[in-house]
mmCIF file of C-alpha atoms in Angstrom:
data_model
loop_
_atom_site.group_PDB
_atom_site.id
_atom_site.type_symbol
_atom_site.label_atom_id
_atom_site.label_comp_id
_atom_site.label_asym_id
_atom_site.label_seq_id
_atom_site.Cartn_x
_atom_site.Cartn_y
_atom_site.Cartn_z
ATOM 1 C CA MET A 1122 -81.059 -30.533 -18.381
ATOM 2 C CA CYS A 1123 -77.874 -31.752 -16.662
ATOM 3 C CA LYS A 1124 -76.035 -28.585 -17.673
ATOM 4 C CA ALA A 1125 -78.825 -26.494 -16.147
ATOM 5 C CA ILE A 1126 -78.609 -28.439 -12.859
ATOM 6 C CA VAL A 1127 -74.839 -28.035 -12.754
ATOM 7 C CA TYR A 1128 -75.203 -24.334 -13.468
ATOM 8 C CA LEU A 1129 -77.793 -23.939 -10.684
ATOM 9 C CA GLN A 1130 -75.499 -25.754 -8.252
ATOM 10 C CA LEU A 1131 -72.631 -23.428 -9.174
ATOM 11 C CA VAL A 1132 -74.865 -20.398 -8.651
ATOM 12 C CA GLU A 1133 -76.041 -21.813 -5.322
ATOM 13 C CA ASN A 1134 -72.465 -22.451 -4.139
ATOM 14 C CA HIS A 1135 -71.459 -18.955 -5.182
ATOM 15 C CA LEU A 1136 -74.406 -17.445 -3.299
ATOM 16 C CA CYS A 1137 -73.623 -19.501 -0.196
ATOM 17 C CA LYS A 1138 -69.988 -18.384 -0.257
ATOM 18 C CA ARG A 1139 -71.090 -14.792 -0.781
ATOM 19 C CA LEU A 1140 -73.564 -14.931 2.103
ATOM 20 C CA LEU A 1141 -70.925 -16.547 4.347
ATOM 21 C CA TYR A 1142 -68.444 -13.832 3.385
ATOM 22 C CA LEU A 1143 -70.993 -11.096 4.168
ATOM 23 C CA ALA A 1144 -71.878 -12.749 7.488
ATOM 24 C CA ASN A 1145 -68.217 -13.003 8.488
ATOM 25 C CA THR A 1146 -67.597 -9.404 7.411
ATOM 26 C CA TYR A 1147 -70.573 -8.200 9.444
ATOM 27 C CA THR A 1148 -69.425 -10.184 12.487
ATOM 28 C CA TYR A 1149 -65.906 -8.762 12.073
ATOM 29 C CA MET A 1150 -67.337 -5.237 12.056
ATOM 30 C CA LEU A 1151 -69.263 -5.988 15.253
ATOM 31 C CA GLU A 1152 -66.331 -7.641 17.072
ATOM 32 C CA PRO A 1153 -65.251 -4.465 18.932
ATOM 33 C CA GLN A 1154 -68.787 -4.122 20.328
ATOM 34 C CA PHE A 1155 -68.911 -7.822 21.261
ATOM 35 C CA THR A 1156 -65.522 -7.459 22.974
ATOM 36 C CA GLU A 1157 -66.909 -4.580 25.042
ATOM 37 C CA ILE A 1158 -69.759 -6.820 26.238
ATOM 38 C CA ILE A 1159 -67.291 -9.558 27.242
ATOM 39 C CA GLY A 1160 -65.290 -6.907 29.110
ATOM 40 C CA LEU A 1161 -68.415 -5.816 30.998
ATOM 41 C CA ILE A 1162 -69.205 -9.435 31.913
ATOM 42 C CA LYS A 1163 -65.687 -10.086 33.206
ATOM 43 C CA LYS A 1164 -65.590 -6.803 35.121
ATOM 44 C CA SER A 1165 -68.917 -7.540 36.791
ATOM 45 C CA ARG A 1166 -67.842 -11.084 37.627
ATOM 46 C CA ASN A 1167 -64.597 -9.848 39.214
ATOM 47 C CA HIS A 1168 -66.523 -7.294 41.288
ATOM 48 C CA ALA A 1169 -68.894 -10.040 42.438
ATOM 49 C CA LEU A 1170 -66.019 -12.350 43.412
ATOM 50 C CA LYS A 1171 -64.321 -9.548 45.335
ATOM 51 C CA ALA A 1172 -67.555 -8.743 47.160
ATOM 52 C CA VAL A 1173 -68.088 -12.408 48.091
ATOM 53 C CA ASN A 1174 -64.474 -12.708 49.276
ATOM 54 C CA LYS A 1175 -64.772 -9.542 51.398
ATOM 55 C CA GLU A 1176 -67.935 -10.864 53.033
ATOM 56 C CA LEU A 1177 -66.241 -14.177 53.757
ATOM 57 C CA ILE A 1178 -63.184 -12.526 55.345
ATOM 58 C CA ASP A 1179 -65.489 -10.245 57.366
ATOM 59 C CA LEU A 1180 -67.374 -13.326 58.582
ATOM 60 C CA TYR A 1181 -64.206 -15.161 59.648
ATOM 61 C CA TRP A 1182 -62.966 -11.997 61.368
ATOM 62 C CA SER A 1183 -66.245 -11.628 63.293
ATOM 63 C CA ILE A 1184 -66.258 -15.281 64.347
ATOM 64 C CA GLY A 1185 -62.627 -15.034 65.436
ATOM 65 C CA GLU A 1186 -63.390 -11.875 67.415
ATOM 66 C CA TYR A 1187 -66.403 -13.490 69.077
ATOM 67 C CA ILE A 1188 -64.491 -16.611 70.127
ATOM 68 C CA ASN A 1189 -61.523 -14.535 71.322
ATOM 69 C CA ASN A 1190 -63.741 -12.331 73.499
ATOM 70 C CA ARG A 1191 -65.579 -15.294 75.010
ATOM 71 C CA ILE A 1192 -62.365 -17.084 75.925
ATOM 72 C CA SER A 1193 -60.653 -13.892 77.150
ATOM 73 C CA ASN A 1194 -63.604 -13.195 79.486
ATOM 74 C CA SER A 1195 -63.482 -16.786 80.750
ATOM 75 C CA ASP A 1196 -67.006 -17.372 79.448
ATOM 76 C CA TRP A 1197 -65.742 -20.264 77.352
ATOM 77 C CA GLY A 1198 -63.171 -22.940 78.040
ATOM 78 C CA GLN A 1199 -61.020 -24.652 75.420
ATOM 79 C CA SER A 1200 -63.542 -27.456 74.903
ATOM 80 C CA VAL A 1201 -66.390 -25.089 73.993
ATOM 81 C CA VAL A 1202 -64.909 -24.405 70.539
ATOM 82 C CA LYS A 1203 -65.064 -28.146 69.790
ATOM 83 C CA GLN A 1204 -68.654 -28.210 71.020
ATOM 84 C CA LEU A 1205 -69.461 -25.245 68.741
ATOM 85 C CA ALA A 1206 -67.980 -27.043 65.714
ATOM 86 C CA ASP A 1207 -70.004 -30.172 66.509
ATOM 87 C CA TYR A 1208 -73.176 -28.092 66.986
ATOM 88 C CA ILE A 1209 -72.744 -26.391 63.577
ATOM 89 C CA GLN A 1210 -72.096 -29.749 61.874
ATOM 90 C CA ARG A 1211 -75.117 -31.352 63.570
ATOM 91 C CA ASN A 1212 -77.609 -28.544 62.948
ATOM 92 C CA GLU A 1213 -76.304 -27.128 59.646
ATOM 93 C CA PRO A 1214 -74.551 -30.009 57.842
ATOM 94 C CA ASP A 1215 -74.438 -28.019 54.574
ATOM 95 C CA LEU A 1216 -72.180 -25.386 56.142
ATOM 96 C CA LYS A 1217 -68.582 -26.359 55.360
ATOM 97 C CA GLY A 1218 -65.317 -24.986 56.710
ATOM 98 C CA PHE A 1219 -66.315 -24.619 60.380
ATOM 99 C CA SER A 1220 -64.414 -27.470 62.006
ATOM 100 C CA ASP A 1221 -62.839 -26.806 65.392
ATOM 101 C CA LYS A 1222 -59.433 -26.467 63.680
ATOM 102 C CA ASN A 1223 -60.766 -23.764 61.334
ATOM 103 C CA LEU A 1224 -62.545 -21.965 64.167
ATOM 104 C CA TRP A 1225 -59.227 -21.752 66.051
ATOM 105 C CA ARG A 1226 -57.637 -20.378 62.887
ATOM 106 C CA MET A 1227 -60.289 -17.645 62.742
ATOM 107 C CA LYS A 1228 -59.469 -16.745 66.339
ATOM 108 C CA GLN A 1229 -55.750 -16.665 65.469
ATOM 109 C CA PHE A 1230 -56.539 -14.525 62.389
ATOM 110 C CA TYR A 1231 -58.326 -11.937 64.531
ATOM 111 C CA GLU A 1232 -55.622 -11.953 67.223
ATOM 112 C CA THR A 1233 -52.871 -11.513 64.626
ATOM 113 C CA TYR A 1234 -54.293 -8.336 63.101
ATOM 114 C CA GLN A 1235 -56.535 -6.773 65.744
ATOM 115 C CA ASP A 1236 -53.877 -4.176 66.605
ATOM 116 C CA THR A 1237 -52.914 -3.361 62.980
ATOM 117 C CA PRO A 1238 -55.942 -1.573 61.478
ATOM 118 C CA LYS A 1239 -53.850 -0.247 58.562
ATOM 119 C CA LEU A 1240 -53.775 -3.788 57.140
ATOM 120 C CA SER A 1241 -57.537 -4.210 57.379
ATOM 121 C CA SER A 1242 -58.273 -3.415 53.714
ATOM 122 C CA LEU A 1243 -55.416 -5.616 52.474
ATOM 123 C CA LEU A 1244 -56.741 -8.626 54.369
ATOM 124 C CA ARG A 1245 -60.060 -8.341 52.552
ATOM 125 C CA GLU A 1246 -58.509 -8.098 49.080
ATOM 126 C CA ILE A 1247 -56.946 -11.555 49.143
ATOM 127 C CA SER A 1248 -58.504 -14.979 49.669
ATOM 128 C CA TRP A 1249 -58.787 -16.848 52.963
ATOM 129 C CA SER A 1250 -56.218 -19.431 51.802
ATOM 130 C CA HIS A 1251 -53.732 -16.606 51.047
ATOM 131 C CA ASN A 1252 -54.404 -15.024 54.442
ATOM 132 C CA LEU A 1253 -54.018 -18.381 56.158
ATOM 133 C CA ALA A 1254 -50.625 -18.976 54.536
ATOM 134 C CA ILE A 1255 -49.363 -15.523 55.532
ATOM 135 C CA PHE A 1256 -50.456 -15.327 59.180
ATOM 136 C CA SER A 1257 -49.566 -18.957 59.920
ATOM 137 C CA ARG A 1258 -46.133 -18.996 58.232
ATOM 138 C CA CYS A 1259 -44.800 -15.453 58.687
ATOM 139 C CA LYS A 1260 -43.255 -14.554 62.023
ATOM 140 C CA THR A 1261 -43.144 -10.765 62.191
ATOM 141 C CA SER A 1262 -45.712 -8.091 61.395
ATOM 142 C CA GLU A 1263 -43.271 -6.628 58.839
ATOM 143 C CA GLU A 1264 -43.074 -9.944 57.004
ATOM 144 C CA LYS A 1265 -46.865 -10.330 57.008
ATOM 145 C CA GLU A 1266 -47.348 -6.819 55.651
ATOM 146 C CA PHE A 1267 -44.708 -7.469 52.964
ATOM 147 C CA TYR A 1268 -46.548 -10.516 51.579
ATOM 148 C CA LEU A 1269 -49.992 -8.910 51.909
ATOM 149 C CA ASN A 1270 -48.850 -5.995 49.751
ATOM 150 C CA LEU A 1271 -47.125 -8.341 47.325
ATOM 151 C CA CYS A 1272 -50.265 -10.462 46.871
ATOM 152 C CA LYS A 1273 -52.267 -7.339 46.081
ATOM 153 C CA GLN A 1274 -49.703 -5.981 43.603
ATOM 154 C CA GLU A 1275 -48.736 -9.202 41.832
ATOM 155 C CA HIS A 1276 -52.080 -11.074 42.047
ATOM 156 C CA TYR A 1277 -50.321 -14.244 43.194
ATOM 157 C CA SER A 1278 -52.068 -17.590 43.050
ATOM 158 C CA PHE A 1279 -51.841 -19.599 46.271
ATOM 159 C CA ARG A 1280 -49.110 -21.760 44.754
ATOM 160 C CA GLU A 1281 -47.085 -18.706 43.743
ATOM 161 C CA LEU A 1282 -47.411 -17.157 47.209
ATOM 162 C CA ASP A 1283 -46.392 -20.431 48.837
ATOM 163 C CA ARG A 1284 -43.299 -20.542 46.643
ATOM 164 C CA GLN A 1285 -42.289 -16.951 47.476
ATOM 165 C CA ILE A 1286 -42.559 -17.605 51.219
ATOM 166 C CA SER A 1287 -40.584 -20.853 50.856
ATOM 167 C CA SER A 1288 -37.873 -19.063 48.869
ATOM 168 C CA SER A 1289 -37.561 -16.476 51.680
ATOM 169 C CA LEU A 1290 -38.303 -13.553 49.400
ATOM 170 C CA PHE A 1291 -38.892 -11.217 52.362
ATOM 171 C CA GLU A 1292 -35.556 -12.034 53.994
ATOM 172 C CA ARG A 1293 -33.676 -11.822 50.690
ATOM 173 C CA THR A 1294 -35.231 -8.426 50.003
ATOM 174 C CA ILE A 1295 -34.352 -7.057 53.464
ATOM 175 C CA ILE A 1296 -30.714 -8.163 53.501
ATOM 176 C CA GLY A 1297 -30.144 -7.755 49.754
ATOM 177 C CA ASN A 1298 -27.114 -5.672 48.925
ATOM 178 C CA THR A 1299 -27.993 -4.819 45.345
ATOM 179 C CA LYS A 1300 -25.011 -3.412 43.469
ATOM 180 C CA LEU A 1301 -25.979 -1.054 40.661
ATOM 181 C CA SER A 1302 -23.696 0.877 38.363
ATOM 182 C CA THR A 1303 -23.830 4.643 38.878
ATOM 183 C CA VAL A 1304 -25.444 5.103 35.459
ATOM 184 C CA LEU A 1305 -28.218 2.611 36.245
ATOM 185 C CA ARG A 1306 -28.911 4.269 39.597
ATOM 186 C CA GLU A 1307 -29.227 7.667 37.923
ATOM 187 C CA LEU A 1308 -31.308 6.525 34.948
ATOM 188 C CA GLN A 1309 -33.765 4.314 36.828
ATOM 189 C CA VAL A 1310 -34.560 5.338 40.402
ATOM 190 C CA ARG A 1311 -36.826 2.287 40.717
ATOM 191 C CA ALA A 1312 -34.173 -0.201 39.607
ATOM 192 C CA GLU A 1313 -33.059 -1.108 43.134
ATOM 193 C CA ASN A 1314 -36.601 -2.226 43.987
ATOM 194 C CA THR A 1315 -37.009 -4.050 40.672
ATOM 195 C CA PHE A 1316 -33.922 -6.255 40.587
ATOM 196 C CA LYS A 1317 -32.567 -8.587 43.261
ATOM 197 C CA ASP A 1318 -29.127 -9.145 44.652
ATOM 198 C CA SER A 1319 -29.776 -12.895 44.683
ATOM 199 C CA TYR A 1320 -32.132 -15.064 42.627
ATOM 200 C CA VAL A 1321 -33.357 -18.534 43.555
ATOM 201 C CA PHE A 1322 -33.841 -21.118 40.782
ATOM 202 C CA GLU A 1323 -34.764 -24.132 42.887
ATOM 203 C CA PHE A 1324 -37.214 -25.248 40.198
ATOM 204 C CA LEU A 1325 -34.452 -26.175 37.737
ATOM 205 C CA ASN A 1326 -33.610 -29.836 37.066
ATOM 206 C CA LEU A 1327 -29.884 -29.356 36.648
ATOM 207 C CA PRO A 1328 -27.166 -32.018 36.989
ATOM 208 C CA GLU A 1329 -24.578 -31.671 39.739
ATOM 209 C CA THR A 1330 -22.207 -29.998 37.283
ATOM 210 C CA PHE A 1331 -23.679 -27.886 34.506
ATOM 211 C CA ASN A 1332 -22.600 -25.345 31.929
ATOM 212 C CA GLU A 1333 -24.156 -22.107 30.720
ATOM 213 C CA SER A 1334 -26.046 -23.888 27.934
ATOM 214 C CA ASP A 1335 -27.643 -26.304 30.451
ATOM 215 C CA LEU A 1336 -28.652 -23.379 32.648
ATOM 216 C CA GLN A 1337 -30.157 -21.472 29.738
ATOM 217 C CA LYS A 1338 -32.160 -24.467 28.473
ATOM 218 C CA GLU A 1339 -33.601 -25.208 31.904
ATOM 219 C CA LEU A 1340 -34.566 -21.579 32.502
ATOM 220 C CA LEU A 1341 -36.414 -21.576 29.174
ATOM 221 C CA LYS A 1342 -38.239 -24.808 30.060
ATOM 222 C CA GLN A 1343 -39.341 -23.247 33.343
ATOM 223 C CA MET A 1344 -40.220 -19.810 31.960
ATOM 224 C CA LYS A 1345 -43.347 -19.419 34.107
ATOM 225 C CA ASN A 1346 -41.336 -20.025 37.289
ATOM 226 C CA LEU A 1347 -38.524 -17.801 36.022
ATOM 227 C CA ILE A 1348 -40.943 -14.902 35.472
ATOM 228 C CA LEU A 1349 -42.335 -15.458 38.984
ATOM 229 C CA GLU A 1350 -38.826 -15.117 40.446
ATOM 230 C CA LEU A 1351 -37.874 -12.139 38.282
ATOM 231 C CA GLY A 1352 -41.192 -10.300 38.680
ATOM 232 C CA LYS A 1353 -44.413 -10.267 36.665
ATOM 233 C CA ASP A 1354 -43.560 -7.026 34.850
ATOM 234 C CA PHE A 1355 -40.946 -8.909 32.829
ATOM 235 C CA LEU A 1356 -41.972 -9.946 29.302
ATOM 236 C CA PHE A 1357 -39.809 -12.556 27.565
ATOM 237 C CA ILE A 1358 -38.556 -11.562 24.109
ATOM 238 C CA GLY A 1359 -36.098 -14.271 23.128
ATOM 239 C CA GLU A 1360 -33.160 -16.570 23.799
ATOM 240 C CA GLU A 1361 -29.815 -16.260 22.019
ATOM 241 C CA TYR A 1362 -31.125 -12.934 20.754
ATOM 242 C CA LYS A 1363 -29.015 -11.945 17.735
ATOM 243 C CA VAL A 1364 -27.508 -8.489 17.387
ATOM 244 C CA GLN A 1365 -25.411 -7.706 14.325
ATOM 245 C CA VAL A 1366 -22.470 -5.319 14.550
ATOM 246 C CA GLY A 1367 -20.406 -4.799 11.430
ATOM 247 C CA ASN A 1368 -20.085 -8.177 9.749
ATOM 248 C CA SER A 1369 -20.306 -10.143 12.989
ATOM 249 C CA ASP A 1370 -23.260 -11.698 14.821
ATOM 250 C CA PHE A 1371 -23.503 -11.717 18.616
ATOM 251 C CA TYR A 1372 -26.040 -13.493 20.817
ATOM 252 C CA ILE A 1373 -27.579 -12.309 24.103
ATOM 253 C CA ASP A 1374 -28.433 -15.219 26.416
ATOM 254 C CA LEU A 1375 -31.907 -13.985 27.458
ATOM 255 C CA LEU A 1376 -33.676 -10.773 26.469
ATOM 256 C CA PHE A 1377 -36.705 -9.368 28.310
ATOM 257 C CA TYR A 1378 -38.763 -6.188 28.285
ATOM 258 C CA HIS A 1379 -39.803 -4.592 31.582
ATOM 259 C CA ARG A 1380 -43.191 -2.879 31.430
ATOM 260 C CA GLY A 1381 -42.680 -0.684 34.487
ATOM 261 C CA LEU A 1382 -39.212 0.545 33.564
ATOM 262 C CA GLN A 1383 -40.095 0.596 29.851
ATOM 263 C CA CYS A 1384 -36.793 -0.787 28.685
ATOM 264 C CA LEU A 1385 -35.074 -3.874 27.324
ATOM 265 C CA VAL A 1386 -33.296 -6.030 29.915
ATOM 266 C CA ALA A 1387 -30.464 -8.308 28.795
ATOM 267 C CA PHE A 1388 -29.449 -11.249 31.009
ATOM 268 C CA GLU A 1389 -26.044 -12.855 30.625
ATOM 269 C CA LEU A 1390 -25.535 -16.203 32.390
ATOM 270 C CA LYS A 1391 -22.284 -17.303 34.013
ATOM 271 C CA THR A 1392 -21.681 -20.603 35.799
ATOM 272 C CA ASP A 1393 -18.542 -19.387 37.561
ATOM 273 C CA LYS A 1394 -17.671 -16.594 39.982
ATOM 274 C CA PHE A 1395 -17.984 -12.982 38.826
ATOM 275 C CA LYS A 1396 -14.990 -11.575 36.999
ATOM 276 C CA PRO A 1397 -14.637 -7.878 36.053
ATOM 277 C CA GLU A 1398 -14.031 -8.779 32.390
ATOM 278 C CA HIS A 1399 -17.589 -10.202 32.193
ATOM 279 C CA LEU A 1400 -18.928 -6.640 32.168
ATOM 280 C CA GLY A 1401 -17.170 -5.747 28.917
ATOM 281 C CA GLN A 1402 -19.255 -8.244 26.945
ATOM 282 C CA LEU A 1403 -22.490 -7.086 28.602
ATOM 283 C CA ASN A 1404 -21.717 -3.396 27.975
ATOM 284 C CA PHE A 1405 -21.140 -4.194 24.303
ATOM 285 C CA TYR A 1406 -24.549 -5.892 24.067
ATOM 286 C CA LEU A 1407 -26.297 -2.902 25.678
ATOM 287 C CA GLU A 1408 -24.669 -0.512 23.199
ATOM 288 C CA ALA A 1409 -25.879 -2.670 20.301
ATOM 289 C CA LEU A 1410 -29.414 -2.863 21.726
ATOM 290 C CA ASP A 1411 -29.650 0.900 22.245
ATOM 291 C CA ARG A 1412 -28.295 1.774 18.811
ATOM 292 C CA ASP A 1413 -30.170 -0.769 16.707
ATOM 293 C CA ILE A 1414 -33.084 -2.330 18.651
ATOM 294 C CA ARG A 1415 -34.420 0.161 21.211
ATOM 295 C CA LYS A 1416 -37.428 2.246 20.144
ATOM 296 C CA GLU A 1417 -37.471 6.036 20.545
ATOM 297 C CA HIS A 1418 -39.983 6.067 23.410
ATOM 298 C CA GLU A 1419 -38.101 3.403 25.409
ATOM 299 C CA ASN A 1420 -35.533 4.005 28.135
ATOM 300 C CA PRO A 1421 -31.888 2.861 27.794
ATOM 301 C CA SER A 1422 -31.426 -0.896 28.010
ATOM 302 C CA ILE A 1423 -30.320 -2.540 31.266
ATOM 303 C CA GLY A 1424 -27.886 -5.427 31.629
ATOM 304 C CA ILE A 1425 -27.977 -8.070 34.381
ATOM 305 C CA LEU A 1426 -25.018 -10.377 34.871
ATOM 306 C CA LEU A 1427 -26.172 -13.576 36.624
ATOM 307 C CA CYS A 1428 -23.253 -15.381 38.268
ATOM 308 C CA LYS A 1429 -22.982 -18.522 40.389
ATOM 309 C CA ASP A 1430 -21.059 -16.524 42.993
ATOM 310 C CA LYS A 1431 -19.657 -13.033 43.520
ATOM 311 C CA ASP A 1432 -17.408 -11.054 45.811
ATOM 312 C CA ASN A 1433 -19.311 -7.856 46.699
ATOM 313 C CA GLU A 1434 -16.149 -5.784 46.982
ATOM 314 C CA VAL A 1435 -14.944 -6.893 43.545
ATOM 315 C CA VAL A 1436 -18.396 -6.099 42.123
ATOM 316 C CA GLU A 1437 -18.350 -2.631 43.679
ATOM 317 C CA TYR A 1438 -14.938 -1.845 42.191
ATOM 318 C CA ALA A 1439 -15.969 -3.155 38.764
ATOM 319 C CA LEU A 1440 -19.203 -1.155 38.663
ATOM 320 C CA SER A 1441 -17.828 2.096 40.084
ATOM 321 C CA ARG A 1442 -16.588 3.310 36.686
ATOM 322 C CA SER A 1443 -19.007 1.424 34.472
ATOM 323 C CA LEU A 1444 -20.596 3.716 31.895
ATOM 324 C CA SER A 1445 -23.541 1.356 31.249
ATOM 325 C CA PRO A 1446 -26.716 0.715 33.294
ATOM 326 C CA THR A 1447 -25.692 -2.696 34.640
ATOM 327 C CA MET A 1448 -25.814 -4.772 37.806
ATOM 328 C CA VAL A 1449 -24.409 -8.077 39.032
ATOM 329 C CA SER A 1450 -26.548 -10.696 40.801
ATOM 330 C CA GLU A 1451 -25.892 -14.220 41.927
ATOM 331 C CA TYR A 1452 -28.211 -17.210 41.715
ATOM 332 C CA GLN A 1453 -28.832 -20.324 43.778
ATOM 333 C CA THR A 1454 -30.277 -23.618 42.571
ATOM 334 C CA GLN A 1455 -31.584 -24.638 46.012
ATOM 335 C CA LEU A 1456 -33.936 -22.958 48.449
ATOM 336 C CA PRO A 1457 -31.988 -20.815 50.925
ATOM 337 C CA ASP A 1458 -31.854 -21.701 54.605
ATOM 338 C CA LYS A 1459 -34.546 -19.488 56.148
ATOM 339 C CA MET A 1460 -32.992 -19.667 59.626
ATOM 340 C CA ILE A 1461 -29.645 -18.369 58.368
ATOM 341 C CA LEU A 1462 -31.336 -15.474 56.544
ATOM 342 C CA GLN A 1463 -33.354 -14.565 59.655
ATOM 343 C CA GLN A 1464 -30.159 -14.603 61.715
ATOM 344 C CA LYS A 1465 -28.562 -12.197 59.233
ATOM 345 C CA ILE A 1466 -31.550 -9.867 59.594
ATOM 346 C CA HIS A 1467 -31.163 -9.881 63.382
ATOM 347 C CA GLU A 1468 -27.464 -9.070 63.009
ATOM 348 C CA LEU A 1469 -28.280 -6.295 60.542
ATOM 349 C CA PHE A 1470 -30.620 -4.496 62.963
ATOM 350 C CA ARG A 1471 -28.736 -5.273 66.146
#
């Protein structure tokens, strides 16, 4: 009797395992269809959020226009806006975001862009908080347009946008004197708009004096911030990436892949001023990557030498006869002085 019970239990366990296996197999076969449904849900949700955001921006624009017209025609004095905010709060307490301060911001929003209709669609593709940061912190129409386009392209969070404005990305881009080797300029026409002459790593927790190993470790700890500074098309591959040539092993400080340029990008870190001999090591790494690592459909690898400081004339001489797609950039570990950068822009266009 006991043997029969044990046998039945074994049969039952076997059947349960078999049924579970069949259920999992069936679910696995249906996964592509389930994934399509999730895709439809997410797509619809994104469309709904965009529609809600557009309506909200349209509302704030209309309110700003209304207040501006009333004040411009002397129908309203300054105190009326405060009375309006109090009236909304008293009669519609569930309506949030219509304090007198926010109503003045809506008026400023309308006044800022009323004469630039070409930016109208961009304004409605980003959130109110993003718009508020741009029109309240950016001085010129060119700077505002720069960050509006950037928000659309890079899908910045508010925190990421705030960081880019604080790091003076617009000013650095305008006055940047990106030095590319002739080969890099010919191979990648978009390279000059992809890489920067100067990078800002203010997010690093480095001691007053640091070496290349300290710099590398901190950049790896802050990879999310590093990608934000480099650009979101960069995909991290590895640190101390090993390439073997002959019987020797060599290690690339940081290796990335760039989706837009479709190529490997090797970063070499230097904690001193640029020296022409630094390029020899980087050129060697690029040759090893192209011969042994690069895939057939990928473009030639690019090398970026990141130095603490550089003399532009020395860089130009060093790159003029370089046979590899390379460039030299410098980095800072503190936020740049925005006033100094703006002064340089004025001098540039004077």
